XYZ file of C-alpha atoms in Angstrom:
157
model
C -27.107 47.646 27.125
C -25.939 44.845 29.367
C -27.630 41.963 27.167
C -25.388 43.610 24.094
C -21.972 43.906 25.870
C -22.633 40.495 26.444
C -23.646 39.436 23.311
C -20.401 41.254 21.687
C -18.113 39.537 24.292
C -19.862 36.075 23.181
C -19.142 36.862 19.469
C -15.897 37.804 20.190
C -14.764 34.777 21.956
C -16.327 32.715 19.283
C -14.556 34.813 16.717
C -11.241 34.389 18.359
C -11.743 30.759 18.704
C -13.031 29.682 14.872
C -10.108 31.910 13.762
C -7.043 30.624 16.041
C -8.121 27.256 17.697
C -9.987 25.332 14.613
C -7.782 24.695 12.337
C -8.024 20.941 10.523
C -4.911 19.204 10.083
C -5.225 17.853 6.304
C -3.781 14.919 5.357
C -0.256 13.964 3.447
C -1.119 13.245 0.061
C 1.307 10.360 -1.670
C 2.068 12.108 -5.825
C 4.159 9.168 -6.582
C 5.473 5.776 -5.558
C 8.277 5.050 -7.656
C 10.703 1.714 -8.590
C 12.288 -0.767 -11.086
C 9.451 -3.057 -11.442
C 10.880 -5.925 -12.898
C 14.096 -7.099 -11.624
C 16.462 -9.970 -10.874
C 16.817 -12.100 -7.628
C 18.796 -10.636 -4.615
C 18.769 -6.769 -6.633
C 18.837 -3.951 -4.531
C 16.134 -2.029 -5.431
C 15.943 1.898 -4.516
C 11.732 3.029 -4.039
C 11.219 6.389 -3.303
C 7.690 7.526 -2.269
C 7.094 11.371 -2.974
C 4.393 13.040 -0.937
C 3.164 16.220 0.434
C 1.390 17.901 3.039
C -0.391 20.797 2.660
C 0.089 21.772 6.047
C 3.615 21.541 5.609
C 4.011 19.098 8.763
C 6.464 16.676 9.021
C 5.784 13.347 7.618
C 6.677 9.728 8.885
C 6.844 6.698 6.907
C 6.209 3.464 7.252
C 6.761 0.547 4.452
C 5.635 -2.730 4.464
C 6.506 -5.594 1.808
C 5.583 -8.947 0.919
C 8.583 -10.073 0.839
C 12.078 -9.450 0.789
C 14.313 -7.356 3.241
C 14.426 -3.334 3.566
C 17.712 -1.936 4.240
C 18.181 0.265 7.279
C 17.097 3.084 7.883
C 13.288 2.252 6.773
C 11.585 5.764 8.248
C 12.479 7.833 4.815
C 10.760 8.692 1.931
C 13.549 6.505 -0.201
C 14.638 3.257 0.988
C 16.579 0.496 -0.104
C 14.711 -3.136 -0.711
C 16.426 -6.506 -1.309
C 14.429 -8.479 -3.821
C 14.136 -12.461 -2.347
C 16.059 -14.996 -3.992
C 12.418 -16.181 -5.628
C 10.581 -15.527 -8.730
C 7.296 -13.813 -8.351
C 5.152 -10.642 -7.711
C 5.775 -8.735 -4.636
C 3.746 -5.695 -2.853
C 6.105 -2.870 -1.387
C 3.680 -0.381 0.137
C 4.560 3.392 1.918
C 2.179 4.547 4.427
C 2.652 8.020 5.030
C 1.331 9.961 8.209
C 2.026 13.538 9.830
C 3.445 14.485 12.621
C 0.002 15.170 13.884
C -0.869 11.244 12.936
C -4.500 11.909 12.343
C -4.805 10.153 9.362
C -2.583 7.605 6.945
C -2.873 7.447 3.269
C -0.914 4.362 1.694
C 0.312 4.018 -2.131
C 1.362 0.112 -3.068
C 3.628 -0.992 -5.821
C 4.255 -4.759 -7.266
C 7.970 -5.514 -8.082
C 8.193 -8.588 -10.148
C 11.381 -10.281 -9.909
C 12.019 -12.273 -12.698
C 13.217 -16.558 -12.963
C 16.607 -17.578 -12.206
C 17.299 -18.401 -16.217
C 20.693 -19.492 -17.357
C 22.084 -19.836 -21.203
C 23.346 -22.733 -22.357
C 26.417 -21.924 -24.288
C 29.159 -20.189 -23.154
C 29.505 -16.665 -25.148
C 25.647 -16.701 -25.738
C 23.449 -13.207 -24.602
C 20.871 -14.516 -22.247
C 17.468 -13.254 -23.395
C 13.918 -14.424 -23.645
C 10.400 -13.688 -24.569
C 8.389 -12.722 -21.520
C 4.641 -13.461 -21.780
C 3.941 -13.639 -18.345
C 4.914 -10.458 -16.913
C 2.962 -7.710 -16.716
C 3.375 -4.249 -19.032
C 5.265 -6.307 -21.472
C 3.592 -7.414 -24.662
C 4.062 -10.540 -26.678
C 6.420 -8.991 -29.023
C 8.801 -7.869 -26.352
C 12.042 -8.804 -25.463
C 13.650 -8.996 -22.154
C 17.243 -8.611 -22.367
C 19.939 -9.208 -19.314
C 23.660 -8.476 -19.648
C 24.746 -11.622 -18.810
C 27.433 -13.941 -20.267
C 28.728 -17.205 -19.503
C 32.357 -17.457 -18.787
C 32.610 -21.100 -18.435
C 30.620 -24.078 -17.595
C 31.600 -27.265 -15.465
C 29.644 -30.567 -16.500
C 29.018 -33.448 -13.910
C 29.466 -37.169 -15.042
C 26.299 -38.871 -14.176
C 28.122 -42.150 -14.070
């Protein structure tokens, strides 16, 4: 009689336990990273990273970028990024953690920001065929509303 008393107290405890104390935390999961990708020197460019956690915790976030500046405040799941005054391919990534910060799951995205072109003529729609970037194919255009409003020449002499 004394071995089962025991033996139910045991079980008990261990019940108790598995069903209070051992939960897992499970980790945010990142649904979408979004953002203009292709865009002109010195934009400010609005990313938003959407994610979830199934445990409903809060989550933190952390970017990081290759270049370029993020506007303040950078903890949120939208922020603000300043493309550089350069042409090429940069990497924003969001890591996002919970409050818990067992684990981190990162999504990247690569912002292209296009060559400082100018038009020649004044009254002319800048434009021009873009082979180089990616998602575009030959046969697409790249337009910018941009006009020239006047032009000063230097003499070379």
């Amino acid at each position: 009689m004394k071995k089962g008393l025991i033996l139910l107290t045991a079980t008990l405890i261990i019940g108790g336990v598995w069903l209070t104390g051992c939960t897992s935390n499970e980790p945010p999961v990142i649904d979408s990273l979004t953002a203009d990708t292709l865009v002109t020197q010195g934009k400010m460019v609005a990313i938003t990273c959407t994610a979830t956690d199934a445990d409903e915790d809060d989550l933190i976030y952390i970017w990081e970028a290759t270049g370029g500046d993020f506007e303040d405040p950078t903890d949120e799941s939208e922020i603000v990024w300043e493309a550089p005054y350069e042409a090429g391919s940069f990497t924003i990534t969001c890591n996002v953690t919970d409050d818990e910060e067992e684990d981190q799951v990162s999504s990247s995205i690569t912002i292209t920001v296009a060559a400082d072109y100018f038009p020649r003529d004044i009254g002319y729609k800048w434009f021009y065929l873009d082979d180089f970037i990616n998602g575009l194919g030959n046969d697409d255009t790249l337009h910018f509303d941009a006009e020239i409003v006047g032009v000063e020449t230097v003499d070379e002499d």
